[in-house]
PDB file of C-alpha atoms and ligand atoms in Angstrom:
ATOM      1  CA  MET N   1     -49.751  35.453  47.983  1.00  0.00           C
ATOM      2  CA  PRO N   2     -46.417  36.707  49.326  1.00  0.00           C
ATOM      3  CA  SER N   3     -45.960  35.161  52.618  1.00  0.00           C
ATOM      4  CA  ASN N   4     -43.143  37.633  53.649  1.00  0.00           C
ATOM      5  CA  LEU N   5     -44.723  41.056  52.433  1.00  0.00           C
ATOM      6  CA  LEU N   6     -48.039  42.487  53.505  1.00  0.00           C
ATOM      7  CA  VAL N   7     -49.010  44.543  50.257  1.00  0.00           C
ATOM      8  CA  GLN N   8     -51.757  47.075  50.902  1.00  0.00           C
ATOM      9  CA  PRO N   9     -53.879  47.482  47.892  1.00  0.00           C
ATOM     10  CA  PRO N  10     -53.395  51.277  45.732  1.00  0.00           C
ATOM     11  CA  ALA N  11     -55.180  54.135  47.240  1.00  0.00           C
ATOM     12  CA  ASP N  12     -54.483  57.486  45.944  1.00  0.00           C
ATOM     13  CA  GLY N  13     -52.331  55.807  43.765  1.00  0.00           C
ATOM     14  CA  VAL N  14     -49.847  54.529  46.369  1.00  0.00           C
ATOM     15  CA  ARG N  15     -49.252  50.709  47.037  1.00  0.00           C
ATOM     16  CA  LEU N  16     -47.533  50.113  50.159  1.00  0.00           C
ATOM     17  CA  ILE N  17     -45.602  47.402  50.361  1.00  0.00           C
ATOM     18  CA  THR N  18     -44.106  46.077  54.386  1.00  0.00           C
ATOM     19  CA  LEU N  19     -41.553  44.150  54.401  1.00  0.00           C
ATOM     20  CA  HIS N  20     -42.994  40.891  57.066  1.00  0.00           C
ATOM     21  CA  ARG N  21     -40.590  37.957  58.689  1.00  0.00           C
ATOM     22  CA  PRO N  22     -40.192  39.046  61.401  1.00  0.00           C
ATOM     23  CA  GLN N  23     -38.556  36.059  62.890  1.00  0.00           C
ATOM     24  CA  ALA N  24     -35.653  36.914  60.872  1.00  0.00           C
ATOM     25  CA  LEU N  25     -35.577  40.791  61.351  1.00  0.00           C
ATOM     26  CA  ASN N  26     -37.038  41.235  57.789  1.00  0.00           C
ATOM     27  CA  ALA N  27     -34.168  39.744  56.158  1.00  0.00           C
ATOM     28  CA  LEU N  28     -33.541  39.388  52.955  1.00  0.00           C
ATOM     29  CA  SER N  29     -34.165  35.614  51.631  1.00  0.00           C
ATOM     30  CA  THR N  30     -34.602  35.020  48.086  1.00  0.00           C
ATOM     31  CA  GLU N  31     -38.562  34.083  48.653  1.00  0.00           C
ATOM     32  CA  LEU N  32     -38.776  37.236  49.883  1.00  0.00           C
ATOM     33  CA  LEU N  33     -37.021  39.044  47.543  1.00  0.00           C
ATOM     34  CA  ALA N  34     -38.817  37.220  44.835  1.00  0.00           C
ATOM     35  CA  GLU N  35     -41.783  38.437  46.122  1.00  0.00           C
ATOM     36  CA  LEU N  36     -40.568  41.874  46.075  1.00  0.00           C
ATOM     37  CA  ALA N  37     -39.516  41.837  42.264  1.00  0.00           C
ATOM     38  CA  THR N  38     -42.587  40.453  41.768  1.00  0.00           C
ATOM     39  CA  GLU N  39     -45.145  43.016  43.569  1.00  0.00           C
ATOM     40  CA  LEU N  40     -43.517  45.535  42.044  1.00  0.00           C
ATOM     41  CA  ASP N  41     -43.748  44.199  38.304  1.00  0.00           C
ATOM     42  CA  ALA N  42     -46.853  43.820  39.224  1.00  0.00           C
ATOM     43  CA  ALA N  43     -47.433  47.415  40.716  1.00  0.00           C
ATOM     44  CA  GLU N  44     -44.993  48.504  37.445  1.00  0.00           C
ATOM     45  CA  ARG N  45     -47.763  47.270  35.148  1.00  0.00           C
ATOM     46  CA  ASP N  46     -50.809  48.715  37.136  1.00  0.00           C
ATOM     47  CA  GLU N  47     -51.826  51.814  35.468  1.00  0.00           C
ATOM     48  CA  HIS N  48     -53.476  52.839  39.563  1.00  0.00           C
ATOM     49  CA  THR N  49     -50.552  52.787  40.716  1.00  0.00           C
ATOM     50  CA  ARG N  50     -48.572  55.787  41.013  1.00  0.00           C
ATOM     51  CA  ALA N  51     -45.683  55.879  43.529  1.00  0.00           C
ATOM     52  CA  VAL N  52     -45.028  52.461  45.987  1.00  0.00           C
ATOM     53  CA  ILE N  53     -43.630  52.969  49.071  1.00  0.00           C
ATOM     54  CA  ILE N  54     -41.334  49.779  50.493  1.00  0.00           C
ATOM     55  CA  THR N  55     -41.117  49.634  54.941  1.00  0.00           C
ATOM     56  CA  GLY N  56     -40.155  47.392  57.573  1.00  0.00           C
ATOM     57  CA  SER N  57     -40.823  46.890  61.183  1.00  0.00           C
ATOM     58  CA  ARG N  58     -40.081  49.582  63.701  1.00  0.00           C
ATOM     59  CA  LYS N  59     -36.765  47.471  64.845  1.00  0.00           C
ATOM     60  CA  ALA N  60     -36.141  46.425  61.026  1.00  0.00           C
ATOM     61  CA  PHE N  61     -36.543  48.013  57.416  1.00  0.00           C
ATOM     62  CA  ALA N  62     -33.911  44.832  56.881  1.00  0.00           C
ATOM     63  CA  ALA N  63     -31.186  43.212  58.416  1.00  0.00           C
ATOM     64  CA  GLY N  64     -29.244  42.553  55.431  1.00  0.00           C
ATOM     65  CA  ALA N  65     -29.291  39.091  53.035  1.00  0.00           C
ATOM     66  CA  ASP N  66     -30.064  36.253  55.227  1.00  0.00           C
ATOM     67  CA  VAL N  67     -27.059  35.009  56.759  1.00  0.00           C
ATOM     68  CA  ASN N  68     -28.343  31.308  57.182  1.00  0.00           C
ATOM     69  CA  GLU N  69     -29.353  31.075  53.870  1.00  0.00           C
ATOM     70  CA  MET N  70     -25.813  31.874  52.796  1.00  0.00           C
ATOM     71  CA  ALA N  71     -24.164  29.882  54.899  1.00  0.00           C
ATOM     72  CA  GLU N  72     -25.899  26.422  52.628  1.00  0.00           C
ATOM     73  CA  ARG N  73     -24.928  28.107  49.179  1.00  0.00           C
ATOM     74  CA  ASP N  74     -21.232  27.354  47.534  1.00  0.00           C
ATOM     75  CA  LEU N  75     -19.246  29.139  44.884  1.00  0.00           C
ATOM     76  CA  VAL N  76     -21.573  27.270  42.203  1.00  0.00           C
ATOM     77  CA  GLY N  77     -24.580  28.341  43.844  1.00  0.00           C
ATOM     78  CA  ILE N  78     -23.113  32.019  44.331  1.00  0.00           C
ATOM     79  CA  LEU N  79     -22.222  31.948  40.384  1.00  0.00           C
ATOM     80  CA  ASN N  80     -25.990  30.968  39.770  1.00  0.00           C
ATOM     81  CA  ASP N  81     -27.932  33.022  42.374  1.00  0.00           C
ATOM     82  CA  PRO N  82     -31.527  33.687  41.552  1.00  0.00           C
ATOM     83  CA  ARG N  83     -31.252  36.824  43.528  1.00  0.00           C
ATOM     84  CA  VAL N  84     -29.186  37.977  41.014  1.00  0.00           C
ATOM     85  CA  SER N  85     -32.116  38.641  39.003  1.00  0.00           C
ATOM     86  CA  HIS N  86     -34.384  39.808  41.852  1.00  0.00           C
ATOM     87  CA  TRP N  87     -32.117  42.603  42.428  1.00  0.00           C
ATOM     88  CA  GLN N  88     -32.027  43.659  39.124  1.00  0.00           C
ATOM     89  CA  ARG N  89     -35.828  43.177  38.670  1.00  0.00           C
ATOM     90  CA  ILE N  90     -35.781  45.677  42.092  1.00  0.00           C
ATOM     91  CA  ALA N  91     -33.732  47.959  40.694  1.00  0.00           C
ATOM     92  CA  ALA N  92     -35.399  48.270  37.347  1.00  0.00           C
ATOM     93  CA  PHE N  93     -39.004  49.816  38.940  1.00  0.00           C
ATOM     94  CA  SER N  94     -39.281  52.496  36.672  1.00  0.00           C
ATOM     95  CA  LYS N  95     -41.793  54.017  38.577  1.00  0.00           C
ATOM     96  CA  PRO N  96     -41.306  56.309  41.977  1.00  0.00           C
ATOM     97  CA  LEU N  97     -40.004  53.836  44.458  1.00  0.00           C
ATOM     98  CA  ILE N  98     -40.543  55.171  48.182  1.00  0.00           C
ATOM     99  CA  ALA N  99     -38.371  53.621  51.060  1.00  0.00           C
ATOM    100  CA  ALA N 100     -39.537  54.675  54.953  1.00  0.00           C
ATOM    101  CA  VAL N 101     -37.091  53.450  57.298  1.00  0.00           C
ATOM    102  CA  ASN N 102     -36.758  52.416  60.771  1.00  0.00           C
ATOM    103  CA  GLY N 103     -34.281  50.463  62.680  1.00  0.00           C
ATOM    104  CA  TYR N 104     -31.910  48.318  60.677  1.00  0.00           C
ATOM    105  CA  ALA N 105     -31.084  48.632  57.480  1.00  0.00           C
ATOM    106  CA  LEU N 106     -28.066  46.761  57.104  1.00  0.00           C
ATOM    107  CA  GLY N 107     -26.374  45.163  54.376  1.00  0.00           C
ATOM    108  CA  GLY N 108     -28.831  43.949  51.293  1.00  0.00           C
ATOM    109  CA  GLY N 109     -31.414  46.321  53.610  1.00  0.00           C
ATOM    110  CA  CYS N 110     -29.182  49.409  53.341  1.00  0.00           C
ATOM    111  CA  GLU N 111     -28.836  48.152  49.258  1.00  0.00           C
ATOM    112  CA  LEU N 112     -32.666  47.984  48.570  1.00  0.00           C
ATOM    113  CA  VAL N 113     -33.186  51.787  50.218  1.00  0.00           C
ATOM    114  CA  MET N 114     -30.419  52.461  47.962  1.00  0.00           C
ATOM    115  CA  CYS N 115     -32.557  51.253  45.041  1.00  0.00           C
ATOM    116  CA  ALA N 116     -35.444  53.890  46.360  1.00  0.00           C
ATOM    117  CA  ASP N 117     -35.614  57.229  44.687  1.00  0.00           C
ATOM    118  CA  ILE N 118     -36.892  58.674  48.021  1.00  0.00           C
ATOM    119  CA  VAL N 119     -35.698  57.631  51.807  1.00  0.00           C
ATOM    120  CA  ILE N 120     -37.732  58.757  54.683  1.00  0.00           C
ATOM    121  CA  ALA N 121     -36.254  58.096  57.809  1.00  0.00           C
ATOM    122  CA  GLY N 122     -37.398  57.832  61.404  1.00  0.00           C
ATOM    123  CA  SER N 123     -35.068  58.970  63.819  1.00  0.00           C
ATOM    124  CA  ASP N 124     -33.804  55.628  64.717  1.00  0.00           C
ATOM    125  CA  ALA N 125     -32.842  54.451  61.361  1.00  0.00           C
ATOM    126  CA  ARG N 126     -29.521  53.298  60.859  1.00  0.00           C
ATOM    127  CA  PHE N 127     -27.620  52.562  58.030  1.00  0.00           C
ATOM    128  CA  GLY N 128     -24.451  50.298  57.658  1.00  0.00           C
ATOM    129  CA  GLN N 129     -23.434  47.762  55.284  1.00  0.00           C
ATOM    130  CA  PRO N 130     -21.384  44.921  58.005  1.00  0.00           C
ATOM    131  CA  GLU N 131     -20.796  42.306  54.807  1.00  0.00           C
ATOM    132  CA  ILE N 132     -16.910  42.886  55.872  1.00  0.00           C
ATOM    133  CA  ASN N 133     -17.313  41.349  59.388  1.00  0.00           C
ATOM    134  CA  LEU N 134     -18.485  37.868  57.565  1.00  0.00           C
ATOM    135  CA  GLY N 135     -15.542  37.685  55.410  1.00  0.00           C
ATOM    136  CA  ILE N 136     -17.723  39.375  52.084  1.00  0.00           C
ATOM    137  CA  ILE N 137     -18.039  42.437  50.964  1.00  0.00           C
ATOM    138  CA  PRO N 138     -21.659  43.886  50.266  1.00  0.00           C
ATOM    139  CA  GLY N 139     -23.123  42.281  46.273  1.00  0.00           C
ATOM    140  CA  ALA N 140     -26.439  44.024  45.658  1.00  0.00           C
ATOM    141  CA  GLY N 141     -24.810  47.606  45.015  1.00  0.00           C
ATOM    142  CA  GLY N 142     -23.587  48.508  48.066  1.00  0.00           C
ATOM    143  CA  THR N 143     -20.065  49.301  46.952  1.00  0.00           C
ATOM    144  CA  GLN N 144     -21.200  51.364  43.497  1.00  0.00           C
ATOM    145  CA  ARG N 145     -24.103  52.775  44.992  1.00  0.00           C
ATOM    146  CA  LEU N 146     -23.252  53.821  47.932  1.00  0.00           C
ATOM    147  CA  LEU N 147     -20.329  55.594  46.994  1.00  0.00           C
ATOM    148  CA  ARG N 148     -22.054  57.755  44.960  1.00  0.00           C
ATOM    149  CA  ALA N 149     -24.560  58.397  47.167  1.00  0.00           C
ATOM    150  CA  VAL N 150     -22.163  59.710  50.144  1.00  0.00           C
ATOM    151  CA  GLY N 151     -18.571  60.154  48.328  1.00  0.00           C
ATOM    152  CA  LYS N 152     -15.278  58.127  49.065  1.00  0.00           C
ATOM    153  CA  PRO N 153     -14.472  58.911  52.302  1.00  0.00           C
ATOM    154  CA  LEU N 154     -17.394  57.687  54.185  1.00  0.00           C
ATOM    155  CA  ALA N 155     -18.156  54.865  51.748  1.00  0.00           C
ATOM    156  CA  MET N 156     -15.033  53.281  52.423  1.00  0.00           C
ATOM    157  CA  GLN N 157     -15.217  53.911  56.158  1.00  0.00           C
ATOM    158  CA  MET N 158     -19.002  52.130  55.839  1.00  0.00           C
ATOM    159  CA  VAL N 159     -17.813  49.236  53.771  1.00  0.00           C
ATOM    160  CA  LEU N 160     -14.123  48.547  55.186  1.00  0.00           C
ATOM    161  CA  SER N 161     -15.016  49.103  59.186  1.00  0.00           C
ATOM    162  CA  GLY N 162     -18.444  47.566  58.947  1.00  0.00           C
ATOM    163  CA  GLU N 163     -19.871  50.613  61.105  1.00  0.00           C
ATOM    164  CA  ALA N 164     -23.593  52.071  60.399  1.00  0.00           C
ATOM    165  CA  ILE N 165     -24.230  55.138  60.780  1.00  0.00           C
ATOM    166  CA  ASP N 166     -27.508  57.013  61.945  1.00  0.00           C
ATOM    167  CA  ALA N 167     -30.179  58.570  60.539  1.00  0.00           C
ATOM    168  CA  ARG N 168     -29.407  62.630  61.106  1.00  0.00           C
ATOM    169  CA  HIS N 169     -25.667  61.147  59.664  1.00  0.00           C
ATOM    170  CA  ALA N 170     -27.215  59.665  56.412  1.00  0.00           C
ATOM    171  CA  LEU N 171     -29.063  63.147  56.066  1.00  0.00           C
ATOM    172  CA  GLN N 172     -25.715  65.048  56.182  1.00  0.00           C
ATOM    173  CA  ALA N 173     -24.466  62.494  53.646  1.00  0.00           C
ATOM    174  CA  GLY N 174     -27.076  62.130  51.061  1.00  0.00           C
ATOM    175  CA  LEU N 175     -28.037  58.639  51.632  1.00  0.00           C
ATOM    176  CA  VAL N 176     -31.727  59.637  53.362  1.00  0.00           C
ATOM    177  CA  SER N 177     -33.865  62.886  51.601  1.00  0.00           C
ATOM    178  CA  GLU N 178     -35.836  63.381  55.661  1.00  0.00           C
ATOM    179  CA  VAL N 179     -35.820  62.304  59.103  1.00  0.00           C
ATOM    180  CA  THR N 180     -39.026  61.939  61.044  1.00  0.00           C
ATOM    181  CA  GLU N 181     -39.699  61.252  64.150  1.00  0.00           C
ATOM    182  CA  PRO N 182     -40.442  57.418  64.015  1.00  0.00           C
ATOM    183  CA  GLU N 183     -43.632  56.420  64.331  1.00  0.00           C
ATOM    184  CA  LEU N 184     -44.680  59.031  61.711  1.00  0.00           C
ATOM    185  CA  THR N 185     -42.550  57.718  59.157  1.00  0.00           C
ATOM    186  CA  VAL N 186     -44.511  55.433  56.895  1.00  0.00           C
ATOM    187  CA  GLU N 187     -47.085  58.796  57.307  1.00  0.00           C
ATOM    188  CA  ARG N 188     -44.824  61.028  56.133  1.00  0.00           C
ATOM    189  CA  ALA N 189     -44.093  58.765  53.334  1.00  0.00           C
ATOM    190  CA  LEU N 190     -47.335  58.258  52.317  1.00  0.00           C
ATOM    191  CA  GLN N 191     -47.998  62.011  52.230  1.00  0.00           C
ATOM    192  CA  VAL N 192     -44.993  62.446  49.596  1.00  0.00           C
ATOM    193  CA  ALA N 193     -45.981  59.894  47.950  1.00  0.00           C
ATOM    194  CA  ARG N 194     -49.467  61.069  47.061  1.00  0.00           C
ATOM    195  CA  ALA N 195     -48.690  64.478  45.768  1.00  0.00           C
ATOM    196  CA  ILE N 196     -46.550  62.808  43.362  1.00  0.00           C
ATOM    197  CA  ALA N 197     -49.115  60.325  42.121  1.00  0.00           C
ATOM    198  CA  ALA N 198     -51.257  63.331  41.694  1.00  0.00           C
ATOM    199  CA  LYS N 199     -49.342  64.951  39.050  1.00  0.00           C
ATOM    200  CA  ALA N 200     -48.678  63.965  35.474  1.00  0.00           C
ATOM    201  CA  PRO N 201     -47.762  60.444  34.971  1.00  0.00           C
ATOM    202  CA  LEU N 202     -45.347  60.808  31.844  1.00  0.00           C
ATOM    203  CA  ALA N 203     -43.910  63.996  33.864  1.00  0.00           C
ATOM    204  CA  VAL N 204     -42.847  61.909  36.627  1.00  0.00           C
ATOM    205  CA  ARG N 205     -41.745  59.321  34.444  1.00  0.00           C
ATOM    206  CA  LEU N 206     -39.422  60.792  32.378  1.00  0.00           C
ATOM    207  CA  ALA N 207     -38.034  63.340  35.291  1.00  0.00           C
ATOM    208  CA  LYS N 208     -37.200  60.078  36.962  1.00  0.00           C
ATOM    209  CA  GLU N 209     -35.629  58.789  34.082  1.00  0.00           C
ATOM    210  CA  ALA N 210     -33.922  62.077  33.314  1.00  0.00           C
ATOM    211  CA  LEU N 211     -32.723  62.738  37.264  1.00  0.00           C
ATOM    212  CA  LEU N 212     -31.015  58.829  37.314  1.00  0.00           C
ATOM    213  CA  LYS N 213     -29.381  59.645  34.198  1.00  0.00           C
ATOM    214  CA  ALA N 214     -27.380  62.509  36.111  1.00  0.00           C
ATOM    215  CA  GLN N 215     -25.750  59.352  38.112  1.00  0.00           C
ATOM    216  CA  ASP N 216     -25.485  57.184  35.170  1.00  0.00           C
ATOM    217  CA  THR N 217     -24.063  59.479  32.225  1.00  0.00           C
ATOM    218  CA  ASP N 218     -21.465  62.264  31.594  1.00  0.00           C
ATOM    219  CA  LEU N 219     -23.237  65.792  31.946  1.00  0.00           C
ATOM    220  CA  ALA N 220     -23.483  66.662  27.846  1.00  0.00           C
ATOM    221  CA  THR N 221     -25.399  63.070  27.302  1.00  0.00           C
ATOM    222  CA  GLY N 222     -27.544  63.486  30.736  1.00  0.00           C
ATOM    223  CA  LEU N 223     -28.893  67.053  29.125  1.00  0.00           C
ATOM    224  CA  ARG N 224     -29.440  65.911  25.694  1.00  0.00           C
ATOM    225  CA  PHE N 225     -32.031  63.338  27.464  1.00  0.00           C
ATOM    226  CA  GLU N 226     -33.537  66.379  29.667  1.00  0.00           C
ATOM    227  CA  ARG N 227     -33.970  68.501  26.244  1.00  0.00           C
ATOM    228  CA  HIS N 228     -35.471  65.391  24.191  1.00  0.00           C
ATOM    229  CA  ALA N 229     -37.776  64.040  27.295  1.00  0.00           C
ATOM    230  CA  PHE N 230     -38.483  68.237  28.266  1.00  0.00           C
ATOM    231  CA  THR N 231     -39.659  68.175  24.225  1.00  0.00           C
ATOM    232  CA  LEU N 232     -41.238  65.130  24.376  1.00  0.00           C
ATOM    233  CA  LEU N 233     -43.147  66.305  27.030  1.00  0.00           C
ATOM    234  CA  ALA N 234     -44.643  69.570  25.494  1.00  0.00           C
ATOM    235  CA  GLY N 235     -46.911  67.002  23.094  1.00  0.00           C
ATOM    236  CA  THR N 236     -48.998  66.047  25.929  1.00  0.00           C
ATOM    237  CA  ALA N 237     -52.340  66.700  27.125  1.00  0.00           C
ATOM    238  CA  ASP N 238     -51.401  67.079  30.401  1.00  0.00           C
ATOM    239  CA  ARG N 239     -49.165  69.681  29.652  1.00  0.00           C
ATOM    240  CA  ASN N 240     -52.011  71.837  28.334  1.00  0.00           C
ATOM    241  CA  GLU N 241     -54.245  70.692  30.852  1.00  0.00           C
ATOM    242  CA  GLY N 242     -51.275  71.510  33.998  1.00  0.00           C
ATOM    243  CA  ILE N 243     -50.584  75.141  32.023  1.00  0.00           C
ATOM    244  CA  ARG N 244     -54.599  76.013  31.700  1.00  0.00           C
ATOM    245  CA  ALA N 245     -55.488  75.155  35.337  1.00  0.00           C
ATOM    246  CA  PHE N 246     -52.965  77.353  36.800  1.00  0.00           C
ATOM    247  CA  GLN N 247     -54.508  80.411  34.326  1.00  0.00           C
ATOM    248  CA  GLU N 248     -57.716  79.559  35.773  1.00  0.00           C
ATOM    249  CA  LYS N 249     -56.533  79.195  39.259  1.00  0.00           C
ATOM    250  CA  ARG N 250     -57.838  75.300  39.993  1.00  0.00           C
ATOM    251  CA  PRO N 251     -56.186  71.977  40.766  1.00  0.00           C
ATOM    252  CA  ALA N 252     -55.148  70.310  37.725  1.00  0.00           C
ATOM    253  CA  ARG N 253     -56.660  67.233  36.518  1.00  0.00           C
ATOM    254  CA  PHE N 254     -53.739  64.718  34.931  1.00  0.00           C
ATOM    255  CA  LEU N 255     -54.984  61.702  32.665  1.00  0.00           C
ATOM    256  CA  GLY N 256     -51.797  60.865  31.815  1.00  0.00           C
ATOM    257  CA  GLN N 257     -51.987  61.668  28.048  1.00  0.00           C
TER     258      GLN N 257
HETATM  259  N1  CAA J 301     -29.729  37.110  58.487  1.00  0.00           N
HETATM  260  C1  CAA J 301     -30.573  35.842  59.087  1.00  0.00           C
HETATM  261  N2  CAA J 301     -31.433  35.879  60.141  1.00  0.00           N
HETATM  262  C2  CAA J 301     -30.984  37.239  60.505  1.00  0.00           C
HETATM  263  C3  CAA J 301     -30.167  38.386  60.480  1.00  0.00           C
HETATM  264  C4  CAA J 301     -29.648  38.271  58.955  1.00  0.00           C
HETATM  265  N3  CAA J 301     -29.352  39.069  58.067  1.00  0.00           N
HETATM  266  N4  CAA J 301     -30.589  39.548  61.059  1.00  0.00           N
HETATM  267  C5  CAA J 301     -31.162  38.704  62.023  1.00  0.00           C
HETATM  268  N5  CAA J 301     -31.219  37.461  61.923  1.00  0.00           N
HETATM  269  C6  CAA J 301     -32.144  36.727  63.040  1.00  0.00           C
HETATM  270  C7  CAA J 301     -31.280  36.453  64.306  1.00  0.00           C
HETATM  271  O1  CAA J 301     -30.260  34.882  64.146  1.00  0.00           O
HETATM  272  C8  CAA J 301     -32.652  36.279  65.575  1.00  0.00           C
HETATM  273  O2  CAA J 301     -32.782  35.154  65.072  1.00  0.00           O
HETATM  274  P1  CAA J 301     -33.472  34.055  66.771  1.00  0.00           P
HETATM  275  O3  CAA J 301     -33.669  34.333  67.281  1.00  0.00           O
HETATM  276  O4  CAA J 301     -33.361  33.015  65.462  1.00  0.00           O
HETATM  277  O5  CAA J 301     -31.814  34.320  66.979  1.00  0.00           O
HETATM  278  C9  CAA J 301     -33.277  37.272  64.871  1.00  0.00           C
HETATM  279  O6  CAA J 301     -33.033  37.818  63.977  1.00  0.00           O
HETATM  280  C10 CAA J 301     -33.228  38.958  66.272  1.00  0.00           C
HETATM  281  O7  CAA J 301     -31.882  39.325  65.743  1.00  0.00           O
HETATM  282  P2  CAA J 301     -30.810  39.415  66.894  1.00  0.00           P
HETATM  283  O8  CAA J 301     -30.898  38.275  67.968  1.00  0.00           O
HETATM  284  O9  CAA J 301     -29.479  39.262  66.686  1.00  0.00           O
HETATM  285  O10 CAA J 301     -31.271  40.818  67.074  1.00  0.00           O
HETATM  286  P3  CAA J 301     -30.201  42.282  67.693  1.00  0.00           P
HETATM  287  O11 CAA J 301     -30.976  42.983  68.383  1.00  0.00           O
HETATM  288  O12 CAA J 301     -29.710  41.637  69.078  1.00  0.00           O
HETATM  289  O13 CAA J 301     -28.967  42.571  67.004  1.00  0.00           O
HETATM  290  C11 CAA J 301     -28.622  42.909  64.498  1.00  0.00           C
HETATM  291  C12 CAA J 301     -29.442  43.016  65.616  1.00  0.00           C
HETATM  292  C13 CAA J 301     -27.243  43.946  64.762  1.00  0.00           C
HETATM  293  C14 CAA J 301     -29.149  43.711  63.329  1.00  0.00           C
HETATM  294  C15 CAA J 301     -28.234  41.534  64.387  1.00  0.00           C
HETATM  295  O14 CAA J 301     -28.825  40.610  63.564  1.00  0.00           O
HETATM  296  C16 CAA J 301     -27.167  41.615  62.961  1.00  0.00           C
HETATM  297  O15 CAA J 301     -25.705  41.884  63.125  1.00  0.00           O
HETATM  298  N6  CAA J 301     -27.426  40.600  62.026  1.00  0.00           N
HETATM  299  C17 CAA J 301     -26.704  40.663  60.910  1.00  0.00           C
HETATM  300  C18 CAA J 301     -26.712  41.894  59.918  1.00  0.00           C
HETATM  301  C19 CAA J 301     -26.095  41.647  58.199  1.00  0.00           C
HETATM  302  O16 CAA J 301     -24.801  41.034  58.893  1.00  0.00           O
HETATM  303  N7  CAA J 301     -25.994  41.521  57.512  1.00  0.00           N
HETATM  304  C20 CAA J 301     -26.096  42.014  56.659  1.00  0.00           C
HETATM  305  C21 CAA J 301     -25.752  40.497  56.109  1.00  0.00           C
HETATM  306  S1  CAA J 301     -24.892  39.954  54.413  1.00  0.00           S
HETATM  307  C22 CAA J 301     -25.600  40.602  53.081  1.00  0.00           C
HETATM  308  O17 CAA J 301     -26.887  41.473  53.156  1.00  0.00           O
HETATM  309  C23 CAA J 301     -24.843  40.450  51.539  1.00  0.00           C
HETATM  310  C24 CAA J 301     -25.270  41.516  50.657  1.00  0.00           C
HETATM  311  O18 CAA J 301     -24.673  42.122  50.419  1.00  0.00           O
HETATM  312  C25 CAA J 301     -26.600  41.221  49.850  1.00  0.00           C
END
């Protein structure tokens, strides 16, 4: 049983994971990260889980790496940091991952947001990479993913000054997909996740992979991948079902085949 997470079993194909370290504003301790990576591995293997939501509390999604834990780590400890592999497992999750964010998403918290595919933010959310205030830089993708998400000038401003931005600014910059009233953040994320969970699983999986290719490869490689994936899906039962359901004016029943 994880001690830093609240995990709801999948309902309607959606698993909800709540970061729960209220005494430290959900600071991402090594233990919490390990638990999160393990939960995502379990969700990856579970055929009933079609989408996952990660959320925090109203005050904080996550206030970054655990600074007190960082204080105890020397250079050798950093070179052998187990958190690196936890982060890699989190970033490699292949099913749709939605972050529902209220309050602070700082440092590692903002980096966790950027591992998600879709980000629903309450209007009270604040995103930042304050590591520079500690004499360090982001260490879990914050320089690389932030620049890709918001472009160079804003990424530079956030990382070099440590200043956070609010939810509206994050929306305008492309860091989040939608802003809601703070009390509706999780509900809206559930709505989106349930809609995704009802789609054809193979198509969802390949759509995510194809979209991520657009970030990581050149256009020609990405277009080739898209064409292969599109062709592959032509052989699935769910494609036949989707088209037949449209013609028969009824909801499709997708089986993941
Ligand atoms: N690590 C450990 N504990 C933390 C924490 C963190 N990142 N953030 C908050 N806490 C703890 C505080 O120490 C405090 O504990 P006590 O009550 O025992 O003193 C408790 O959570 C509540 O926090 P505050 O009293 O500070 O709450 P606030 O409302 O006054 O301020 C805040 C909120 C602005 C988020 C402030 O807590 C803060 O600046 N936190 C640190 C943010 C930060 O620097 N994050 C980056 C970490 S480095 C990193 O993430 C590296 C990476 O890339 C992986």
